[in-house]
PDB file of C-alpha atoms in Angstrom:
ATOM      1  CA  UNK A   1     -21.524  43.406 -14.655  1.00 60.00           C
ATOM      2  CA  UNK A   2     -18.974  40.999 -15.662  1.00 78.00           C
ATOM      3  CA  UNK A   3     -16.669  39.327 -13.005  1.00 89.00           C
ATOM      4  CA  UNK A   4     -12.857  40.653 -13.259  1.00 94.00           C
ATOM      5  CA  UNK A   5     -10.187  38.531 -14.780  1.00 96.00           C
ATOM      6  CA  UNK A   6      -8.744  36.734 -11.647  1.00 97.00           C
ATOM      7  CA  UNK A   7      -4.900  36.925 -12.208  1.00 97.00           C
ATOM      8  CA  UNK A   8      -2.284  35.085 -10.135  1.00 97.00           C
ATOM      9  CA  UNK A   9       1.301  37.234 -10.261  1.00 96.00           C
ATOM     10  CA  UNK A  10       4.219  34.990  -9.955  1.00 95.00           C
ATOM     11  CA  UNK A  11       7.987  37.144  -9.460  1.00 94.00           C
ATOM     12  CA  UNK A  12      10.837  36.289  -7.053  1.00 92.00           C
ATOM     13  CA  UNK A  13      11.269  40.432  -7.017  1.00 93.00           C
ATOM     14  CA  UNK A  14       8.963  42.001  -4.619  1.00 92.00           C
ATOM     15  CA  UNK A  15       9.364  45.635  -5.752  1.00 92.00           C
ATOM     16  CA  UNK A  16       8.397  44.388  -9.129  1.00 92.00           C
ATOM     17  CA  UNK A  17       5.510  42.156  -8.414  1.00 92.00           C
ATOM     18  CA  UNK A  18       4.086  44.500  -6.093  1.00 92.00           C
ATOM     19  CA  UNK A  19       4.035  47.532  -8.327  1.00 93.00           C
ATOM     20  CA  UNK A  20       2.507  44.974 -10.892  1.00 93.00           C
ATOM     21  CA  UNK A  21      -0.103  43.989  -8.831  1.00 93.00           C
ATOM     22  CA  UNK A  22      -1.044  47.988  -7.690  1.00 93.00           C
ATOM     23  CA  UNK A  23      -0.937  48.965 -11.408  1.00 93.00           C
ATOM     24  CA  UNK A  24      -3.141  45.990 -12.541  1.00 94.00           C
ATOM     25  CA  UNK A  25      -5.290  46.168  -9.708  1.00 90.00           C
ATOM     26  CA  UNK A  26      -6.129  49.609 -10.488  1.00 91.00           C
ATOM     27  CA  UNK A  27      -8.181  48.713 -13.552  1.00 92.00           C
ATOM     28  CA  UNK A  28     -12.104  47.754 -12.096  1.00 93.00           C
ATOM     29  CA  UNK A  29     -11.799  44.282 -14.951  1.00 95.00           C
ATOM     30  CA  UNK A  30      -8.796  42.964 -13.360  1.00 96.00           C
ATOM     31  CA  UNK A  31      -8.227  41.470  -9.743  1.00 95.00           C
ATOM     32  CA  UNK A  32      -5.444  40.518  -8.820  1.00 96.00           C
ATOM     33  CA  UNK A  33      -6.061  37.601  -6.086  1.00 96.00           C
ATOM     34  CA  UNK A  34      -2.568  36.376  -5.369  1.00 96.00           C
ATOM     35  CA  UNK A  35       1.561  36.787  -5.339  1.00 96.00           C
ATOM     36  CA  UNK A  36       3.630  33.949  -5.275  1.00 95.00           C
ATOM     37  CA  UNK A  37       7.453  34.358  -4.765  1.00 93.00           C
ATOM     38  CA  UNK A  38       8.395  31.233  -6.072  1.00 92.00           C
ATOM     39  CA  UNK A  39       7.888  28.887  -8.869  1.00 92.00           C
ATOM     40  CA  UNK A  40       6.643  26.296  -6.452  1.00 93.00           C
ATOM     41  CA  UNK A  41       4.403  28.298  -4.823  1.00 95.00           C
ATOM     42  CA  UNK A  42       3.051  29.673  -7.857  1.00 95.00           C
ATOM     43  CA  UNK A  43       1.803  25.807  -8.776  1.00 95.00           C
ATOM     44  CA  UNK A  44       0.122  25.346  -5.469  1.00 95.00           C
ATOM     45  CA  UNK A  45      -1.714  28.949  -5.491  1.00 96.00           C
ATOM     46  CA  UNK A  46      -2.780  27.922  -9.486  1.00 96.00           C
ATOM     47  CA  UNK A  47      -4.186  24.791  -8.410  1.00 95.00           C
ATOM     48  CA  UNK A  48      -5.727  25.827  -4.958  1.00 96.00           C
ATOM     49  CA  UNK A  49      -7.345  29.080  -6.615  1.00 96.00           C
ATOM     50  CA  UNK A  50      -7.575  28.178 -10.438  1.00 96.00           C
ATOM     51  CA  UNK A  51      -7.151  31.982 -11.409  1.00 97.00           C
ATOM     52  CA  UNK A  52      -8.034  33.226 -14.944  1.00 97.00           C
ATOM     53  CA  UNK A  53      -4.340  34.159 -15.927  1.00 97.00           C
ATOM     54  CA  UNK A  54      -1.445  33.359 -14.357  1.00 97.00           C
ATOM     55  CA  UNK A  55       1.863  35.770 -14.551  1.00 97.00           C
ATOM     56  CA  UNK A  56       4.999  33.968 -14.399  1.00 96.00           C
ATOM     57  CA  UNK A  57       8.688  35.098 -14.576  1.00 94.00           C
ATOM     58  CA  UNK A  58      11.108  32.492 -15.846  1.00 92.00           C
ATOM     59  CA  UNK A  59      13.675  33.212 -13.409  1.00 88.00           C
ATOM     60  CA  UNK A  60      13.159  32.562 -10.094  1.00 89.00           C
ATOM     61  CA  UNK A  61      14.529  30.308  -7.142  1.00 83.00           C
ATOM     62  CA  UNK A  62      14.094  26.549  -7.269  1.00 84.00           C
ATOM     63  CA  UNK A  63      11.205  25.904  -9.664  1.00 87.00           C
ATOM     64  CA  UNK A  64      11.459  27.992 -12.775  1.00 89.00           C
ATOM     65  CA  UNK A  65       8.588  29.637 -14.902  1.00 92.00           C
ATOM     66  CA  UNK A  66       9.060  27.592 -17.418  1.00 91.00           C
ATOM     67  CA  UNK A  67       8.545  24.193 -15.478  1.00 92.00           C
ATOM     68  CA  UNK A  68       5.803  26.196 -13.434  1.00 93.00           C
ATOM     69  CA  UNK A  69       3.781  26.787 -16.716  1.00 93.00           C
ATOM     70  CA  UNK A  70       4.388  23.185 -17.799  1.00 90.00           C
ATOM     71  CA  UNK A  71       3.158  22.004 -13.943  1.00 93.00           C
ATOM     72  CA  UNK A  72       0.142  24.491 -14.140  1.00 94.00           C
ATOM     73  CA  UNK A  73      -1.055  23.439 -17.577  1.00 92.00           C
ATOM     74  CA  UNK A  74      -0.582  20.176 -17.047  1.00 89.00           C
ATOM     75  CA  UNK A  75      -2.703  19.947 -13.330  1.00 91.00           C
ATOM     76  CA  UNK A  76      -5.041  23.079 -14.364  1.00 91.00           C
ATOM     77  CA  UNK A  77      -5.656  23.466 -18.060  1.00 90.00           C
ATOM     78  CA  UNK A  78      -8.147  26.298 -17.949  1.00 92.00           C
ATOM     79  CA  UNK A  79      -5.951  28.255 -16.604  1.00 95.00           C
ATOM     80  CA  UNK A  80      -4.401  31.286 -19.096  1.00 95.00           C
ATOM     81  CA  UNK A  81      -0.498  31.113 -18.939  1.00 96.00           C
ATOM     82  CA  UNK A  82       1.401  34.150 -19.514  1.00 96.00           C
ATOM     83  CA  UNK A  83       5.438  34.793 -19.352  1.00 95.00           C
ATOM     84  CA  UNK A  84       6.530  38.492 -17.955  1.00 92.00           C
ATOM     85  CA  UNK A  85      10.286  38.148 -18.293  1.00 89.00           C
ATOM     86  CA  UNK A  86      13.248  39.739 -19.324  1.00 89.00           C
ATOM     87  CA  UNK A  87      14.758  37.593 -21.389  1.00 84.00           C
ATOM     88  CA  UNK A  88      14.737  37.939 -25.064  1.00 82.00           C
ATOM     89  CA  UNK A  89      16.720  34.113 -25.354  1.00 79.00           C
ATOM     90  CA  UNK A  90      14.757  31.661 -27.829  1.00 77.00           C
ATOM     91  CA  UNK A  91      15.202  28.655 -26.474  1.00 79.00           C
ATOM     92  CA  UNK A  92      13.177  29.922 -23.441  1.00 85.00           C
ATOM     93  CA  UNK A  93      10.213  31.639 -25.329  1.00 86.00           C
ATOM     94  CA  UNK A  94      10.828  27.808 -27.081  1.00 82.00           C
ATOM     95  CA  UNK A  95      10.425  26.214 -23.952  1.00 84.00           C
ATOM     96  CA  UNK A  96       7.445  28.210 -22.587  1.00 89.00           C
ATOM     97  CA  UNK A  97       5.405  27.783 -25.392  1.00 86.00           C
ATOM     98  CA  UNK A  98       5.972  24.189 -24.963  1.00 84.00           C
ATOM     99  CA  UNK A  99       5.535  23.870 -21.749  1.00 87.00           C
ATOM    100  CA  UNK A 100       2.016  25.227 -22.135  1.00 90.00           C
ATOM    101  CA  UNK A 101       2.303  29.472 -22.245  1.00 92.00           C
ATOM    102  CA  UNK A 102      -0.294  31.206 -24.186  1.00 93.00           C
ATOM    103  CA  UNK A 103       1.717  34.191 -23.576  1.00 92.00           C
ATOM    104  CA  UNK A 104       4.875  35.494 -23.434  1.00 93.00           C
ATOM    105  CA  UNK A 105       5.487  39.641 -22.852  1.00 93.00           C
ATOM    106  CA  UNK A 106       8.558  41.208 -21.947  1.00 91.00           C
ATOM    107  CA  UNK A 107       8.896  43.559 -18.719  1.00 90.00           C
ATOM    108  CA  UNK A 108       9.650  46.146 -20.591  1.00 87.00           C
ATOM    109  CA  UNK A 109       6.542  46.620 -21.914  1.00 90.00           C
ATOM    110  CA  UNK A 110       4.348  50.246 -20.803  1.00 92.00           C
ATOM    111  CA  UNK A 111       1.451  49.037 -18.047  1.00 92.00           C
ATOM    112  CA  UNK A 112      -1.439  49.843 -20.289  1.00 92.00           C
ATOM    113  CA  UNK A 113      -0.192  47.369 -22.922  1.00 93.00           C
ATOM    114  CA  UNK A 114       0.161  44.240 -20.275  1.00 94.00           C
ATOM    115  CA  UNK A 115      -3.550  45.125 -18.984  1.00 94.00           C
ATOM    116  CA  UNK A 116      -4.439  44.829 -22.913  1.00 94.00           C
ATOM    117  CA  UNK A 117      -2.556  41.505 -23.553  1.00 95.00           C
ATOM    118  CA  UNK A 118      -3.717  40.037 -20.155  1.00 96.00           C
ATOM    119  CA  UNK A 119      -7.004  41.017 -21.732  1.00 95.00           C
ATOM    120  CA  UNK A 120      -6.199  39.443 -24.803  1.00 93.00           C
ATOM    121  CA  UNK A 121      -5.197  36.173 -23.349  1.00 94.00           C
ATOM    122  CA  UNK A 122      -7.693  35.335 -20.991  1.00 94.00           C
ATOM    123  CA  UNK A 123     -10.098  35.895 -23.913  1.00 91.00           C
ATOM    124  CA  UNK A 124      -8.418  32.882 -25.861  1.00 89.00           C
ATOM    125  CA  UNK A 125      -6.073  35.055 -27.729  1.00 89.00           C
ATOM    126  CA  UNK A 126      -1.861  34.105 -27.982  1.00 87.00           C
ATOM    127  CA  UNK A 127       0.206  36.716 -27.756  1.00 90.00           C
ATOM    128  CA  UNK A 128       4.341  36.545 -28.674  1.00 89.00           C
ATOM    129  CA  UNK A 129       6.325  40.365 -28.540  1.00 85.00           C
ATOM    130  CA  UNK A 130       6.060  41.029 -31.554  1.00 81.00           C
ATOM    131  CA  UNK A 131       9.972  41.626 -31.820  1.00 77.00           C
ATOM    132  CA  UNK A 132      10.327  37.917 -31.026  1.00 82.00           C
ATOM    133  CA  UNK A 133       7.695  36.307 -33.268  1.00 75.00           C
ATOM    134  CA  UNK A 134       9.983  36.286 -36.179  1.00 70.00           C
ATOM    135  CA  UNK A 135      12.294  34.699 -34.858  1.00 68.00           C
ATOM    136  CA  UNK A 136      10.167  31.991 -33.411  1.00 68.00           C
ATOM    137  CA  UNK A 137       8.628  31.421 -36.734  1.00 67.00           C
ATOM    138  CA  UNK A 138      12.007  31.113 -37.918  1.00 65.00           C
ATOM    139  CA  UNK A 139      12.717  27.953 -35.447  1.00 61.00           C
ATOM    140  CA  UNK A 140       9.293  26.521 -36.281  1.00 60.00           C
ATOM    141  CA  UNK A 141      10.212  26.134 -39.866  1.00 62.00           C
ATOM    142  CA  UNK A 142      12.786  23.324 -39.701  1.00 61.00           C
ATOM    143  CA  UNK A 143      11.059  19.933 -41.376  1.00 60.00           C
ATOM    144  CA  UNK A 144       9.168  17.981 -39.557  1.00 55.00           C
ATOM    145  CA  UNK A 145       8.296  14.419 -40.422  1.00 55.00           C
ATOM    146  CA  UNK A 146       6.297  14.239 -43.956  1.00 49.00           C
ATOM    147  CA  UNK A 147       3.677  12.053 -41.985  1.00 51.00           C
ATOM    148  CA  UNK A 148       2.815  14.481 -39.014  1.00 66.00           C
ATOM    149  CA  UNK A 149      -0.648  15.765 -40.814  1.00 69.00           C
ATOM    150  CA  UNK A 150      -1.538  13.349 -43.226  1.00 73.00           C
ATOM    151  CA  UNK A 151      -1.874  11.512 -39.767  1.00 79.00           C
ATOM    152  CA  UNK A 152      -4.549  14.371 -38.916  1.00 82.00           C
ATOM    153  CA  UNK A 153      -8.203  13.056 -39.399  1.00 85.00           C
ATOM    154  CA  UNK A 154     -10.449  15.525 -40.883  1.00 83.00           C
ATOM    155  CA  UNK A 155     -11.564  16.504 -37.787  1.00 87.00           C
ATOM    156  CA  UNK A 156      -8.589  17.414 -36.151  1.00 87.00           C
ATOM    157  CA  UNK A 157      -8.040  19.426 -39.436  1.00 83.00           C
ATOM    158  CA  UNK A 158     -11.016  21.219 -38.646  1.00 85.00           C
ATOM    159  CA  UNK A 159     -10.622  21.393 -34.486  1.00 88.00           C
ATOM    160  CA  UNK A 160      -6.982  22.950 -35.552  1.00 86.00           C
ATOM    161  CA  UNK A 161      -8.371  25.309 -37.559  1.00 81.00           C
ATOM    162  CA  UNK A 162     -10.577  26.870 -34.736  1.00 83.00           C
ATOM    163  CA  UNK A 163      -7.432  26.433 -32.519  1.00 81.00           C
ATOM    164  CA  UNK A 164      -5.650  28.799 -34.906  1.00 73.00           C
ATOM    165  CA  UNK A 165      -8.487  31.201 -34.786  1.00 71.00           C
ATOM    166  CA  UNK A 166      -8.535  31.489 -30.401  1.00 72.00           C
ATOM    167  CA  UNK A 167     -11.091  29.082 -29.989  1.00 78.00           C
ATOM    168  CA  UNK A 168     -11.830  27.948 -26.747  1.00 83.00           C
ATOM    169  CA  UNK A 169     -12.581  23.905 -26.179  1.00 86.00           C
ATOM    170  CA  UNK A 170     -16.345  25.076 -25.523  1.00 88.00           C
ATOM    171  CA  UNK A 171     -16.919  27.400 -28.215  1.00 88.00           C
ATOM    172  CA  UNK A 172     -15.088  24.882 -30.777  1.00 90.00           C
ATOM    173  CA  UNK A 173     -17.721  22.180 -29.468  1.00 90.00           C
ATOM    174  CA  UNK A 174     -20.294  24.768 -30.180  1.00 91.00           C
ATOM    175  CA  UNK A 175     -19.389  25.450 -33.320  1.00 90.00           C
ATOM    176  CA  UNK A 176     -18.551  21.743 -34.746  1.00 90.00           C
ATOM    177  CA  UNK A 177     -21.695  20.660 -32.675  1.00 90.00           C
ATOM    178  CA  UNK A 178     -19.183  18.477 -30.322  1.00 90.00           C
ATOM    179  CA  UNK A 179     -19.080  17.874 -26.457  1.00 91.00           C
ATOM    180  CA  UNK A 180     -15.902  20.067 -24.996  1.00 90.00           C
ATOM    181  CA  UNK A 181     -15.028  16.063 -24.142  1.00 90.00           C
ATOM    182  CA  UNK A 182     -14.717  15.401 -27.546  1.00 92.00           C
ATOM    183  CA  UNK A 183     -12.807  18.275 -28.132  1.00 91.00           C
ATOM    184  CA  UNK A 184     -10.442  17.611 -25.355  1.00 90.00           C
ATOM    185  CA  UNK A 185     -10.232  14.183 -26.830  1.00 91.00           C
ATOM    186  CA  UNK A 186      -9.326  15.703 -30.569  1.00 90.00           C
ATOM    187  CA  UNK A 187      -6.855  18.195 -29.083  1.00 90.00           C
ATOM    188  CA  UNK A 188      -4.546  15.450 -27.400  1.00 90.00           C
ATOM    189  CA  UNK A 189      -4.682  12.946 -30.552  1.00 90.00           C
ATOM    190  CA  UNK A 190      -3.603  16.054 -32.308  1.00 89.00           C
ATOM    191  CA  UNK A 191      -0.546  17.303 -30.580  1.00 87.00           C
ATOM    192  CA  UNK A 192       0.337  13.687 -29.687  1.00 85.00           C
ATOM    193  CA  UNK A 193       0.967  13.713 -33.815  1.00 84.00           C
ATOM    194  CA  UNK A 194       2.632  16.917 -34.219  1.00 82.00           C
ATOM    195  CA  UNK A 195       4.871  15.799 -31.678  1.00 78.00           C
ATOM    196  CA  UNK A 196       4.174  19.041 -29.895  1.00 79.00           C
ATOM    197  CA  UNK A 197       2.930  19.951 -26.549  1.00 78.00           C
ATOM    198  CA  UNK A 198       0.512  23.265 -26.534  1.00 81.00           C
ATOM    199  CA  UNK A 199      -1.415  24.392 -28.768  1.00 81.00           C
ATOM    200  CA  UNK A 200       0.087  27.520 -29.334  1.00 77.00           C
ATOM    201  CA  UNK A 201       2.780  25.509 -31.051  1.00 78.00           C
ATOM    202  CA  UNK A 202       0.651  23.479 -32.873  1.00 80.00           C
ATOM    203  CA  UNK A 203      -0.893  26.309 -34.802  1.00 75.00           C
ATOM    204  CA  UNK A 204       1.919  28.021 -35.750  1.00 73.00           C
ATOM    205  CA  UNK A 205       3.659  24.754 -37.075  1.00 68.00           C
ATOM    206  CA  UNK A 206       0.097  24.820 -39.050  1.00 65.00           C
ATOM    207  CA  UNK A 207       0.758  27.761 -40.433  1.00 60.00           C
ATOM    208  CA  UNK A 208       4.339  26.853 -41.551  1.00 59.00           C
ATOM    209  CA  UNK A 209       2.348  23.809 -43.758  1.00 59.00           C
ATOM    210  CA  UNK A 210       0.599  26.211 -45.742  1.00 50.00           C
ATOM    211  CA  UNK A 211      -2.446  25.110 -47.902  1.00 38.00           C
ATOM    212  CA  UNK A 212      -1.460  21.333 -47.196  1.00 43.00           C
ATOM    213  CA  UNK A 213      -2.647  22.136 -43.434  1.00 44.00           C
ATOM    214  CA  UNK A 214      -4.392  24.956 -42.544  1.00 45.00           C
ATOM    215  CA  UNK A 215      -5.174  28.552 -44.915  1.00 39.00           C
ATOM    216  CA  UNK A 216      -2.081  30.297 -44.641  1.00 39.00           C
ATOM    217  CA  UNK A 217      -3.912  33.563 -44.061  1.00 41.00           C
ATOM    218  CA  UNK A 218      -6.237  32.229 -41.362  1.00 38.00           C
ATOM    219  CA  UNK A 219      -3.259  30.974 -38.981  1.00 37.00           C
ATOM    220  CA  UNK A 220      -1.297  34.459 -39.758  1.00 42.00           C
ATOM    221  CA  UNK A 221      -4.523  36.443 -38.723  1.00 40.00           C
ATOM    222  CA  UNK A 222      -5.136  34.647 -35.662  1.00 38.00           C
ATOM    223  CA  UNK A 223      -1.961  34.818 -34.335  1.00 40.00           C
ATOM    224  CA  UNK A 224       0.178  37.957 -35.626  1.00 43.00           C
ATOM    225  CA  UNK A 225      -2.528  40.636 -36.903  1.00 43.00           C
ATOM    226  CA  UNK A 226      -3.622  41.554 -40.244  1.00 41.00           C
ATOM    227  CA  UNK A 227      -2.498  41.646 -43.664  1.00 41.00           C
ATOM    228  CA  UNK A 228      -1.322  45.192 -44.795  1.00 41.00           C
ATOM    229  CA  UNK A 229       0.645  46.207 -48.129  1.00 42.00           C
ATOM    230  CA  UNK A 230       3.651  48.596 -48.006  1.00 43.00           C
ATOM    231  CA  UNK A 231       5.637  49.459 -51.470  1.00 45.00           C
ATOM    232  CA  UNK A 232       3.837  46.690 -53.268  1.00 45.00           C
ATOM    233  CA  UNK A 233       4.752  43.726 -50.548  1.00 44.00           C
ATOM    234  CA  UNK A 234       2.646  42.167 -48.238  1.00 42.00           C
ATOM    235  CA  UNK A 235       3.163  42.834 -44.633  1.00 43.00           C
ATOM    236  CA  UNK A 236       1.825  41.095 -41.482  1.00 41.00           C
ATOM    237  CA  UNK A 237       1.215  43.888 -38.873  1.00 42.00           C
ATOM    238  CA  UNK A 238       0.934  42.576 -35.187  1.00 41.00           C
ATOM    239  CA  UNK A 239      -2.035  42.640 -33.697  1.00 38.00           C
TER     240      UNK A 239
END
């Protein structure tokens, strides 16, 4: 039998994070091995315990989510990243994705749909509410410097791909017959010339390039869903 998914819940609201951890903990896949109260604590418990997923709200006393996630990817990049907030603002899904999230979920989503996403993400998956991804596309359309992937070597083209798809570093080693080294090695060049800072970003700014960068289709797949057709127009339905 396969070990749970070890997630770390992070919420400054202990009504909250304890009913999260009793409903999650319910489900004989996920464990939940810690609660941190604080943003602060949530970096030491990440580092100490190196969980599978992390849960993070953005609001909470002294160090935030956000610069938790950016702390916690930065000192333990394994680890899964997920945002359970309230808050619908831009600039802070933005900022998380930035800072390193592979997640971000709002609290108002039903308990059997965050045990799917945490799922989801700690199987190399990135999950947006749907209801925001538009507009994050949106933001991720402005120009970027003409130069950004014609700097790409065609490599990276090809490691980017696989990011796009929920590749892991291993299994994209496996697969271009590379040590997860190497791949760690490709993976910084490339979002040091995207001028980005996660790879979440970095694959959905791929997908904004079009043919010139990645398929279209591939990036849209991995990402938001499949392709349907309603009244003759294509549609992208969330996964």
């Amino acid at each position: 039998m396969a070990r749970p998914i070890r997630i770390l819940l992070a919420d400054d609201h202990p009504l909250f994070r304890e009913g999260a951890a009793h409903s999650l903990g319910a489900e004989p896949d996920l464990e939940v091995i810690a609660q941190a109260g604080s943003g602060e604590e949530a970096v030491e418990l990440a580092q100490r315990l190196r969980p599978d997923v992390v849960l993070l709200d953005i609001t909470m006393p002294g160090l935030g989510g956000i610069a938790a996630a950016g702390a916690i990817a930065a000192s333990a990049p394994e680890v899964r990243i997920m945002m359970l907030t309230v808050s619908e603002n831009e600039p802070n899904l933005l900022a998380a994705l930035k800072a390193g999230a592979h997640g971000y979920v709002l609290k108002g989503v039903s308990a059997s749909e965050l045990r799917a996403i945490i799922r989801r993400v700690a199987g190399g998956e990135t999950y947006v509410t749907p209801a925001l991804a538009a507009e994050l596309l949106t933001e991720l359309s402005r120009p970027r410097p003409l130069d950004s992937f014609s700097a790409l070597t065609a490599r990276e083209y090809g490691v980017l791909k696989l990011v796009s798809q929920g590749l892991s570093n291993r299994e994209i080693g496996e697969r271009l017959h590379l040590a997860e080294k190497t791949v760690k090695h490709h993976m910084t060049s490339i979002l040091q010339k995207l001028h980005v800072r996660s790879r979440t970003e970095a694959a959905l700014i791929a997908m904004q390039r079009g043919s010139s960068a990645l398929p279209d289709a591939d990036v849209r797949r991995a990402l938001f869903g499949q392709k349907t057709v309603a009244d003759g127009k294509p549609r992208w339905r969330p996964k």
